[in-house]
Coordinates of N, CA and C in Angstrom, one line a residue:
Chain A
G1185 N 81.6 -177.2 58.0 CA 81.2 -175.8 58.1 C 79.9 -175.5 58.8
Q1186 N 79.6 -174.3 59.0 CA 78.4 -173.9 59.7 C 77.4 -173.5 58.7
N1187 N 76.2 -173.8 59.0 CA 75.1 -173.6 58.0 C 73.8 -173.4 58.7
I1188 N 73.1 -172.4 58.2 CA 71.7 -172.2 58.7 C 70.8 -172.0 57.4
D1189 N 69.7 -172.8 57.4 CA 68.8 -172.8 56.2 C 67.4 -172.3 56.6
Q1190 N 67.0 -171.4 55.8 CA 65.6 -170.9 55.9 C 65.0 -170.7 54.5
P1191 N 63.7 -170.8 54.4 CA 63.1 -170.6 53.1 C 63.4 -169.2 52.6
T1192 N 63.5 -168.9 51.4 CA 63.8 -167.6 50.9 C 62.6 -166.7 51.0
E1193 N 61.5 -167.2 50.7 CA 60.3 -166.3 50.6 C 59.0 -167.2 50.9
M1194 N 58.1 -166.6 51.7 CA 56.8 -167.2 52.0 C 55.7 -166.2 51.8
T1195 N 54.5 -166.6 51.4 CA 53.4 -165.8 51.3 C 52.2 -166.3 52.1
A1196 N 51.5 -165.4 52.8 CA 50.4 -165.8 53.7 C 49.3 -164.7 53.6
T1197 N 48.2 -165.0 54.1 CA 47.0 -164.1 54.0 C 46.8 -163.4 55.4
E1198 N 46.4 -162.2 55.3 CA 46.1 -161.5 56.5 C 45.1 -162.2 57.4
G1199 N 45.4 -162.3 58.7 CA 44.5 -163.0 59.6 C 44.8 -164.5 59.8
A1200 N 45.7 -165.0 58.9 CA 46.0 -166.4 59.0 C 47.2 -166.7 59.9
I1201 N 47.7 -167.9 59.9 CA 48.9 -168.3 60.7 C 50.0 -168.8 59.7
V1202 N 51.2 -168.4 60.0 CA 52.3 -168.9 59.2 C 53.5 -169.4 60.1
Q1203 N 54.2 -170.4 59.6 CA 55.3 -171.0 60.3 C 56.5 -170.9 59.5
I1204 N 57.6 -170.2 60.0 CA 58.8 -170.0 59.3 C 59.9 -171.0 59.9
N1205 N 60.4 -171.9 59.1 CA 61.3 -172.9 59.6 C 62.8 -172.4 59.5
C1206 N 63.6 -173.0 60.4 CA 65.0 -172.7 60.4 C 65.7 -174.0 60.8
T1207 N 66.6 -174.5 60.0 CA 67.4 -175.6 60.4 C 68.9 -175.2 60.4
Y1208 N 69.6 -175.8 61.4 CA 71.0 -175.3 61.6 C 72.0 -176.5 61.8
Q1209 N 73.2 -176.3 61.4 CA 74.3 -177.1 61.7 C 75.5 -176.2 62.0
T1210 N 75.8 -176.2 63.3 CA 76.8 -175.3 63.8 C 77.8 -176.0 64.7
S1211 N 78.9 -175.4 64.9 CA 79.9 -175.9 65.9 C 79.5 -175.4 67.3
G1212 N 78.7 -176.2 67.9 CA 78.2 -175.9 69.2 C 76.9 -175.1 69.2
F1213 N 76.3 -175.0 70.3 CA 75.0 -174.3 70.3 C 74.8 -173.6 71.7
N1214 N 74.6 -172.3 71.6 CA 74.3 -171.6 72.9 C 73.1 -170.7 72.8
G1215 N 72.2 -171.2 71.9 CA 70.9 -170.5 71.8 C 70.6 -170.1 70.3
L1216 N 69.4 -169.8 70.1 CA 68.9 -169.4 68.8 C 68.0 -168.1 68.9
F1217 N 68.3 -167.2 68.0 CA 67.6 -165.9 68.0 C 66.7 -165.8 66.7
W1218 N 65.6 -165.1 66.9 CA 64.8 -164.7 65.7 C 64.7 -163.2 65.7
Y1219 N 65.0 -162.6 64.5 CA 64.9 -161.2 64.4 C 63.9 -160.9 63.2
Q1220 N 63.3 -159.7 63.3 CA 62.4 -159.2 62.3 C 63.1 -158.0 61.6
Q1221 N 63.1 -157.9 60.3 CA 63.7 -156.8 59.6 C 62.7 -156.3 58.5
H1222 N 62.2 -155.1 58.7 CA 61.4 -154.5 57.7 C 62.3 -153.9 56.6
A1223 N 61.8 -153.8 55.4 CA 62.6 -153.3 54.3 C 63.2 -152.0 54.6
G1224 N 64.5 -151.9 54.4 CA 65.2 -150.6 54.6 C 65.5 -150.3 56.0
E1225 N 65.2 -151.2 56.9 CA 65.4 -150.9 58.3 C 66.4 -151.9 58.9
A1226 N 66.7 -151.7 60.2 CA 67.6 -152.6 60.9 C 66.9 -153.8 61.5
P1227 N 67.6 -154.9 61.6 CA 66.9 -156.0 62.3 C 66.6 -155.7 63.8
T1228 N 65.5 -156.2 64.2 CA 65.1 -156.0 65.6 C 64.8 -157.4 66.3
F1229 N 65.2 -157.5 67.5 CA 65.1 -158.8 68.2 C 63.6 -159.2 68.5
L1230 N 63.3 -160.5 68.2 CA 62.0 -161.0 68.5 C 62.0 -162.0 69.6
S1231 N 62.9 -163.0 69.5 CA 62.9 -164.1 70.5 C 64.2 -164.8 70.7
Y1232 N 64.3 -165.5 71.8 CA 65.5 -166.3 72.0 C 65.1 -167.6 72.7
N1233 N 65.7 -168.7 72.1 CA 65.4 -170.1 72.7 C 66.8 -170.7 72.9
V1234 N 66.9 -171.3 74.1 CA 68.1 -172.1 74.4 C 67.7 -173.5 74.8
L1235 N 66.5 -173.7 75.4 CA 66.0 -175.0 75.8 C 64.9 -175.5 74.8
D1236 N 64.7 -176.8 74.7 CA 63.7 -177.3 73.8 C 62.3 -176.8 74.2
G1237 N 61.5 -176.6 73.2 CA 60.1 -176.2 73.6 C 59.7 -175.0 72.9
L1238 N 58.5 -174.5 73.3 CA 57.9 -173.4 72.7 C 57.9 -172.2 73.7
E1239 N 58.3 -171.0 73.1 CA 58.2 -169.8 73.9 C 57.2 -168.9 73.2
E1240 N 56.3 -168.4 73.9 CA 55.2 -167.6 73.4 C 55.3 -166.1 73.8
K1241 N 55.1 -165.2 72.8 CA 55.1 -163.8 73.1 C 54.0 -163.1 72.3
G1242 N 52.9 -163.1 72.8 CA 51.8 -162.5 72.1 C 51.4 -163.3 70.9
R1243 N 51.4 -162.6 69.7 CA 51.1 -163.3 68.5 C 52.2 -164.1 67.9
F1244 N 53.4 -163.9 68.5 CA 54.6 -164.6 68.0 C 55.0 -165.7 69.0
S1245 N 55.4 -166.9 68.4 CA 55.9 -168.0 69.2 C 57.1 -168.5 68.5
S1246 N 58.1 -169.1 69.3 CA 59.3 -169.7 68.7 C 59.5 -171.0 69.4
F1247 N 59.8 -172.0 68.5 CA 60.0 -173.4 69.0 C 61.4 -173.8 68.7
L1248 N 62.0 -174.7 69.6 CA 63.3 -175.2 69.4 C 63.3 -176.7 69.6
S1249 N 64.0 -177.4 68.8 CA 64.4 -178.8 69.0 C 65.9 -178.9 68.8
R1250 N 66.7 -179.0 69.8 CA 68.1 -179.1 69.7 C 68.6 -180.4 69.1
S1251 N 67.9 -181.5 69.4 CA 68.3 -182.8 68.8 C 68.1 -182.8 67.3
K1252 N 67.2 -182.1 66.8 CA 66.9 -182.0 65.4 C 67.6 -180.8 64.7
G1253 N 68.2 -179.9 65.4 CA 68.8 -178.8 64.8 C 67.7 -177.9 64.1
Y1254 N 66.6 -177.7 64.8 CA 65.5 -177.1 64.1 C 64.7 -176.2 65.0
S1255 N 64.3 -175.1 64.4 CA 63.5 -174.1 65.1 C 62.4 -173.6 64.1
Y1256 N 61.3 -173.1 64.7 CA 60.4 -172.4 63.8 C 59.8 -171.1 64.6
L1257 N 59.5 -170.2 63.8 CA 58.8 -169.0 64.3 C 57.3 -169.0 63.8
L1258 N 56.4 -169.0 64.7 CA 55.0 -169.0 64.4 C 54.4 -167.7 64.6
L1259 N 53.7 -167.2 63.5 CA 53.1 -165.9 63.6 C 51.6 -166.1 63.4
K1260 N 50.8 -165.7 64.4 CA 49.3 -165.8 64.4 C 48.7 -164.5 64.0
E1261 N 47.4 -164.6 63.6 CA 46.6 -163.4 63.3 C 47.4 -162.4 62.5
L1262 N 47.9 -162.9 61.4 CA 48.8 -162.0 60.6 C 48.2 -160.7 60.3
Q1263 N 49.1 -159.7 60.4 CA 48.7 -158.3 60.0 C 49.6 -157.8 58.9
M1264 N 49.1 -156.8 58.1 CA 49.9 -156.3 57.0 C 51.3 -155.9 57.5
K1265 N 51.4 -155.3 58.7 CA 52.7 -154.8 59.2 C 53.7 -156.0 59.5
D1266 N 53.2 -157.2 59.4 CA 54.1 -158.4 59.6 C 54.9 -158.7 58.4
S1267 N 54.6 -158.0 57.3 CA 55.4 -158.2 56.1 C 56.8 -157.7 56.3
A1268 N 57.7 -158.6 56.3 CA 59.1 -158.3 56.6 C 60.0 -159.5 56.3
S1269 N 61.3 -159.4 56.6 CA 62.1 -160.5 56.5 C 62.4 -161.0 58.0
Y1270 N 62.5 -162.3 58.1 CA 62.7 -162.9 59.4 C 64.0 -163.7 59.4
L1271 N 64.9 -163.3 60.3 CA 66.2 -163.8 60.3 C 66.4 -164.7 61.5
C1272 N 67.0 -165.9 61.2 CA 67.3 -166.9 62.3 C 68.8 -166.8 62.5
A1273 N 69.2 -166.8 63.7 CA 70.7 -166.7 64.1 C 71.0 -167.6 65.2
V1274 N 72.1 -168.4 65.1 CA 72.5 -169.3 66.2 C 73.8 -168.8 66.8
L1275 N 73.8 -168.9 68.1 CA 75.0 -168.5 68.9 C 75.8 -169.8 69.0
D1276 N 77.0 -169.8 68.4 CA 77.8 -171.1 68.4 C 78.6 -171.3 69.6
S1277 N 79.5 -172.2 69.6 CA 80.3 -172.6 70.8 C 81.2 -171.4 71.3
N1278 N 81.6 -170.6 70.3 CA 82.4 -169.4 70.7 C 81.6 -168.2 70.9
Y1279 N 80.3 -168.3 71.1 CA 79.3 -167.2 71.3 C 79.4 -166.2 70.2
Q1280 N 79.7 -166.7 69.0 CA 79.5 -165.9 67.8 C 78.2 -166.2 67.1
L1281 N 77.5 -165.1 66.6 CA 76.3 -165.2 66.0 C 76.5 -165.7 64.5
I1282 N 75.8 -166.8 64.1 CA 75.8 -167.3 62.8 C 74.4 -167.0 62.2
W1283 N 74.4 -166.3 61.1 CA 73.1 -165.8 60.6 C 72.6 -166.6 59.3
G1284 N 71.3 -166.9 59.3 CA 70.7 -167.4 58.1 C 70.5 -166.2 57.1
A1285 N 70.1 -166.5 55.9 CA 69.9 -165.5 54.9 C 68.6 -164.8 55.0
G1286 N 67.7 -165.3 55.9 CA 66.4 -164.6 56.1 C 65.3 -165.1 55.2
T1287 N 64.1 -165.0 55.7 CA 62.9 -165.4 55.0 C 62.1 -164.2 54.8
K1288 N 61.8 -163.8 53.5 CA 60.9 -162.7 53.2 C 59.5 -163.2 53.3
L1289 N 58.7 -162.6 54.2 CA 57.3 -162.9 54.4 C 56.4 -161.8 53.7
I1290 N 55.6 -162.3 52.8 CA 54.7 -161.4 52.1 C 53.3 -161.7 52.6
I1291 N 52.6 -160.6 53.1 CA 51.2 -160.8 53.6 C 50.3 -160.2 52.5
K1292 N 49.3 -161.0 52.1 CA 48.3 -160.5 51.2 C 47.0 -160.3 51.9
P1293 N 46.2 -159.3 51.4 CA 44.9 -159.0 52.1 C 43.9 -160.1 51.8
Chain B
D58 N 64.9 -148.0 73.0 CA 65.8 -148.5 72.0 C 67.2 -148.3 72.4
A59 N 68.0 -149.3 72.0 CA 69.5 -149.2 72.3 C 70.0 -148.0 71.6
G60 N 71.0 -147.3 72.3 CA 71.6 -146.1 71.8 C 72.7 -146.4 70.8
I61 N 72.4 -146.6 69.6 CA 73.5 -146.9 68.6 C 73.2 -146.2 67.3
T62 N 74.1 -145.4 66.8 CA 73.9 -144.6 65.6 C 75.0 -144.9 64.7
Q63 N 74.7 -144.8 63.4 CA 75.7 -145.0 62.3 C 75.7 -143.7 61.5
S64 N 76.9 -143.4 61.0 CA 77.0 -142.3 60.1 C 78.1 -142.5 59.1
P65 N 77.9 -142.1 57.8 CA 76.7 -141.5 57.3 C 75.6 -142.6 57.1
R66 N 74.4 -142.2 56.8 CA 73.3 -143.2 56.5 C 73.4 -143.6 55.0
H67 N 73.8 -142.7 54.2 CA 74.0 -143.0 52.7 C 75.3 -142.4 52.3
K68 N 75.9 -143.1 51.3 CA 77.1 -142.5 50.8 C 77.4 -143.2 49.4
V69 N 77.7 -142.3 48.5 CA 78.2 -142.7 47.1 C 79.6 -142.3 47.0
T70 N 80.4 -143.2 46.6 CA 81.9 -142.9 46.4 C 82.4 -143.6 45.2
E71 N 83.6 -143.1 44.8 CA 84.2 -143.6 43.6 C 85.1 -144.8 43.9
T72 N 85.3 -145.6 42.9 CA 86.2 -146.8 43.0 C 87.6 -146.2 43.3
G73 N 88.3 -146.9 44.3 CA 89.6 -146.5 44.6 C 89.8 -145.5 45.7
T74 N 88.7 -144.9 46.2 CA 88.8 -143.9 47.2 C 88.6 -144.6 48.6
P75 N 89.2 -144.1 49.6 CA 89.0 -144.6 51.0 C 87.7 -144.1 51.6
V76 N 87.1 -144.9 52.4 CA 85.8 -144.6 53.0 C 85.8 -145.0 54.4
T77 N 85.3 -144.2 55.3 CA 85.2 -144.6 56.7 C 83.7 -144.4 57.2
L78 N 83.2 -145.5 57.8 CA 81.9 -145.5 58.4 C 82.1 -145.5 59.9
R79 N 81.2 -144.8 60.5 CA 81.3 -144.7 62.0 C 80.1 -145.3 62.7
C80 N 80.4 -145.9 63.8 CA 79.3 -146.5 64.7 C 79.6 -145.9 66.1
H81 N 78.5 -145.4 66.6 CA 78.6 -144.7 68.0 C 77.5 -145.3 68.9
Q82 N 77.9 -145.7 70.1 CA 77.0 -146.3 71.0 C 77.0 -145.5 72.3
T83 N 75.9 -145.5 73.0 CA 75.8 -144.9 74.3 C 75.5 -145.9 75.4
E84 N 75.6 -147.1 75.1 CA 75.2 -148.2 76.0 C 76.4 -148.8 76.8
N85 N 77.6 -148.4 76.5 CA 78.8 -148.9 77.2 C 78.9 -150.4 77.0
H86 N 78.4 -151.0 75.9 CA 78.5 -152.4 75.7 C 79.9 -152.7 75.2
R87 N 80.5 -153.8 75.6 CA 81.8 -154.1 75.3 C 82.0 -154.6 73.9
Y88 N 81.1 -155.3 73.3 CA 81.2 -155.9 72.0 C 80.5 -155.1 70.9
M89 N 81.3 -154.9 69.8 CA 80.7 -154.2 68.7 C 81.1 -154.9 67.4
Y90 N 80.2 -154.9 66.4 CA 80.4 -155.7 65.2 C 80.0 -154.8 64.0
W91 N 80.7 -155.2 62.9 CA 80.4 -154.6 61.6 C 79.9 -155.8 60.7
Y92 N 78.7 -155.6 60.1 CA 78.2 -156.6 59.2 C 78.0 -155.9 57.8
R93 N 77.9 -156.7 56.8 CA 77.4 -156.3 55.5 C 76.2 -157.2 55.2
Q94 N 75.2 -156.6 54.5 CA 74.0 -157.4 54.2 C 73.8 -157.2 52.7
D95 N 73.8 -158.3 52.0 CA 73.5 -158.3 50.5 C 72.4 -159.3 50.2
P96 N 71.7 -159.1 49.2 CA 70.6 -160.0 48.9 C 71.1 -161.5 48.7
G97 N 70.4 -162.4 49.3 CA 70.8 -163.8 49.2 C 71.9 -164.3 50.2
H98 N 72.5 -163.3 50.9 CA 73.6 -163.7 51.7 C 73.3 -163.5 53.2
G99 N 72.3 -162.8 53.5 CA 72.1 -162.5 54.9 C 73.2 -161.6 55.5
L100 N 73.3 -161.6 56.8 CA 74.3 -160.8 57.5 C 75.6 -161.5 57.5
R101 N 76.7 -160.8 57.0 CA 78.0 -161.4 57.1 C 78.9 -160.6 57.9
L102 N 79.7 -161.2 58.8 CA 80.5 -160.5 59.7 C 81.8 -160.0 59.1
I103 N 82.1 -158.7 59.2 CA 83.3 -158.2 58.6 C 84.4 -158.2 59.6
H104 N 84.2 -157.4 60.7 CA 85.1 -157.4 61.9 C 84.3 -157.2 63.1
Y105 N 84.9 -157.5 64.3 CA 84.3 -157.2 65.5 C 85.3 -156.8 66.5
S106 N 84.8 -156.2 67.6 CA 85.7 -155.7 68.7 C 85.2 -156.2 70.0
Y107 N 86.1 -156.5 70.9 CA 85.7 -157.0 72.2 C 86.3 -156.1 73.3
G108 N 86.7 -154.9 72.9 CA 87.2 -153.9 73.8 C 88.0 -152.8 73.1
V109 N 88.4 -151.8 73.8 CA 89.2 -150.7 73.2 C 90.5 -151.3 72.7
K110 N 90.8 -151.1 71.4 CA 92.0 -151.5 70.7 C 92.0 -153.0 70.5
D111 N 90.9 -153.8 70.9 CA 90.9 -155.2 70.7 C 89.9 -155.5 69.6
T112 N 90.4 -156.0 68.4 CA 89.5 -156.3 67.3 C 89.9 -157.6 66.7
D113 N 89.0 -158.2 65.9 CA 89.3 -159.4 65.2 C 88.6 -159.5 63.9
K114 N 89.0 -160.4 63.0 CA 88.4 -160.5 61.7 C 87.2 -161.4 61.7
G115 N 86.3 -161.1 60.8 CA 85.2 -161.9 60.5 C 85.4 -162.7 59.3
E116 N 84.3 -163.2 58.7 CA 84.4 -164.1 57.5 C 84.6 -163.3 56.2
V117 N 84.4 -162.0 56.2 CA 84.6 -161.2 54.9 C 85.4 -160.0 55.2
S118 N 86.6 -160.1 55.8 CA 87.3 -159.0 56.2 C 88.3 -158.4 55.2
D119 N 88.5 -159.1 54.1 CA 89.4 -158.6 53.1 C 89.0 -157.3 52.5
G120 N 89.9 -156.3 52.5 CA 89.6 -154.9 52.0 C 89.0 -154.0 53.0
Y121 N 88.9 -154.5 54.2 CA 88.3 -153.7 55.3 C 89.3 -153.6 56.5
S122 N 89.3 -152.5 57.2 CA 90.0 -152.4 58.5 C 89.1 -151.7 59.5
V123 N 89.4 -151.9 60.8 CA 88.6 -151.3 61.8 C 89.5 -150.7 62.9
S124 N 88.9 -149.8 63.6 CA 89.6 -149.2 64.8 C 88.6 -148.9 65.9
R125 N 89.1 -149.1 67.1 CA 88.3 -148.7 68.3 C 89.2 -148.1 69.3
S126 N 89.2 -146.8 69.3 CA 90.0 -146.1 70.3 C 89.3 -145.7 71.5
K127 N 88.0 -145.7 71.5 CA 87.1 -145.4 72.6 C 86.0 -146.5 72.7
T128 N 85.5 -146.8 73.9 CA 84.4 -147.8 74.0 C 83.3 -147.5 73.1
E129 N 82.9 -146.2 72.9 CA 81.7 -145.8 72.3 C 81.8 -145.8 70.7
D130 N 83.0 -145.8 70.2 CA 83.1 -145.6 68.7 C 83.9 -146.8 68.1
F131 N 83.3 -147.3 67.0 CA 83.9 -148.4 66.2 C 83.8 -147.9 64.7
L132 N 85.0 -147.8 64.1 CA 85.1 -147.3 62.8 C 85.4 -148.4 61.8
L133 N 84.8 -148.4 60.7 CA 85.1 -149.3 59.6 C 85.6 -148.5 58.4
T134 N 86.8 -148.9 57.9 CA 87.4 -148.3 56.8 C 87.6 -149.2 55.6
L135 N 87.1 -148.7 54.5 CA 87.4 -149.4 53.2 C 88.6 -148.7 52.6
E136 N 89.7 -149.5 52.6 CA 91.0 -148.9 52.2 C 91.0 -148.2 50.8
S137 N 90.4 -149.0 49.9 CA 90.3 -148.5 48.5 C 89.0 -149.2 47.9
A138 N 87.9 -148.4 47.9 CA 86.6 -149.0 47.7 C 86.5 -149.6 46.3
T139 N 85.8 -150.8 46.2 CA 85.6 -151.4 45.0 C 84.1 -151.6 44.8
S140 N 83.6 -151.9 43.6 CA 82.2 -152.0 43.3 C 81.6 -153.2 44.1
S141 N 82.4 -154.2 44.4 CA 81.9 -155.4 45.2 C 81.6 -155.0 46.6
Q142 N 82.1 -153.8 47.0 CA 81.8 -153.4 48.4 C 80.5 -152.5 48.5
T143 N 79.8 -152.4 47.4 CA 78.5 -151.8 47.4 C 77.6 -152.7 48.2
S144 N 77.0 -152.1 49.3 CA 76.2 -153.0 50.2 C 75.6 -152.1 51.2
V145 N 74.8 -152.8 52.1 CA 74.3 -152.1 53.3 C 75.1 -152.6 54.5
Y146 N 75.6 -151.7 55.2 CA 76.5 -152.0 56.4 C 75.8 -151.7 57.7
F147 N 75.8 -152.7 58.5 CA 75.2 -152.6 59.8 C 76.2 -152.7 60.9
C148 N 76.1 -151.9 61.9 CA 76.8 -152.0 63.1 C 75.9 -152.6 64.2
A149 N 76.5 -153.5 65.0 CA 75.7 -154.1 66.1 C 76.5 -154.0 67.4
I150 N 75.8 -154.1 68.5 CA 76.4 -154.1 69.8 C 75.8 -155.2 70.6
R151 N 76.6 -155.8 71.5 CA 76.2 -156.8 72.4 C 76.8 -156.5 73.8
Q152 N 76.0 -156.8 74.8 CA 76.5 -156.5 76.2 C 77.6 -157.4 76.5
G153 N 77.6 -158.7 76.2 CA 78.6 -159.6 76.6 C 78.8 -160.7 75.6
E154 N 80.0 -161.0 75.2 CA 80.1 -162.0 74.2 C 79.9 -163.4 74.8
F155 N 80.4 -163.7 75.9 CA 80.2 -165.1 76.4 C 79.0 -165.1 77.3
E156 N 77.9 -164.6 76.7 CA 76.6 -164.6 77.4 C 75.6 -164.7 76.3
A157 N 74.5 -165.2 76.6 CA 73.4 -165.3 75.5 C 72.6 -164.0 75.5
T158 N 73.2 -163.0 75.1 CA 72.5 -161.7 75.0 C 72.3 -161.3 73.5
E159 N 71.2 -160.7 73.3 CA 70.9 -160.3 71.9 C 71.7 -159.2 71.4
A160 N 71.8 -159.1 70.1 CA 72.5 -158.0 69.4 C 71.5 -156.9 69.1
F161 N 72.0 -155.6 69.3 CA 71.2 -154.4 68.9 C 71.9 -153.8 67.7
F162 N 71.1 -153.4 66.7 CA 71.6 -152.9 65.5 C 71.4 -151.4 65.3
G163 N 72.4 -150.8 64.6 CA 72.2 -149.4 64.1 C 71.3 -149.4 62.9
Q164 N 71.0 -148.3 62.4 CA 70.0 -148.1 61.3 C 70.6 -148.5 59.9
G165 N 71.9 -148.7 59.9 CA 72.5 -149.1 58.6 C 73.1 -147.9 57.8
T166 N 74.1 -148.2 57.0 CA 74.6 -147.3 56.0 C 74.6 -147.9 54.7
R167 N 73.9 -147.2 53.7 CA 73.9 -147.7 52.4 C 75.0 -147.1 51.6
L168 N 76.0 -148.0 51.2 CA 77.1 -147.5 50.5 C 77.1 -148.0 49.0
T169 N 77.3 -147.0 48.1 CA 77.4 -147.3 46.7 C 78.7 -146.9 46.2
V170 N 79.4 -147.8 45.5 CA 80.7 -147.6 45.0 C 80.6 -147.6 43.4
V171 N 80.8 -146.4 42.8 CA 80.6 -146.3 41.4 C 82.0 -146.2 40.6

């Protein structure tokens, strides 16, 4: 079967750095997406990785290791508005999106 | 922002009644999806469409049907609503299925079946 694992919940402090991990086992791989979802809102696209390595976008970075079936989202200089759920999704061999259950990130002052 | 709207945004309905949710896009994207989102389950695919009149089932399709008579509209129907279908429903669009393109989401419909 296909499976994506993320921690259910994480807590971090404003101004700090947090790393949200995602491990996957899917039938094929055509890339991995990270989405942000604030409570009561729709998911919004953050990043896409298809090759190994780190992609940086401002305060957010995403890393991929295809051989390990592993990705992480790194958030720096945390702000209160970063409190949200972060969803990991893999594009499988049929180009279908397989979603993780999401990680709820709580930022404390 | 991608032009995708869902209606209604909120609905309360009684068990056993039919319910139709609408997704409308102005992006002319070929692929459209209906997901439900429940605590602890993440996004689960109900049905998707890859063109006018072309649809297929997702992992949780039982009790749901869809129709797409125009590129811009994708309808989700609960034939006879049950309490287990209480959920938040999201529509999503993608430019191309066999491409690594991201999905854009509508604002969601919160459905309560009483």
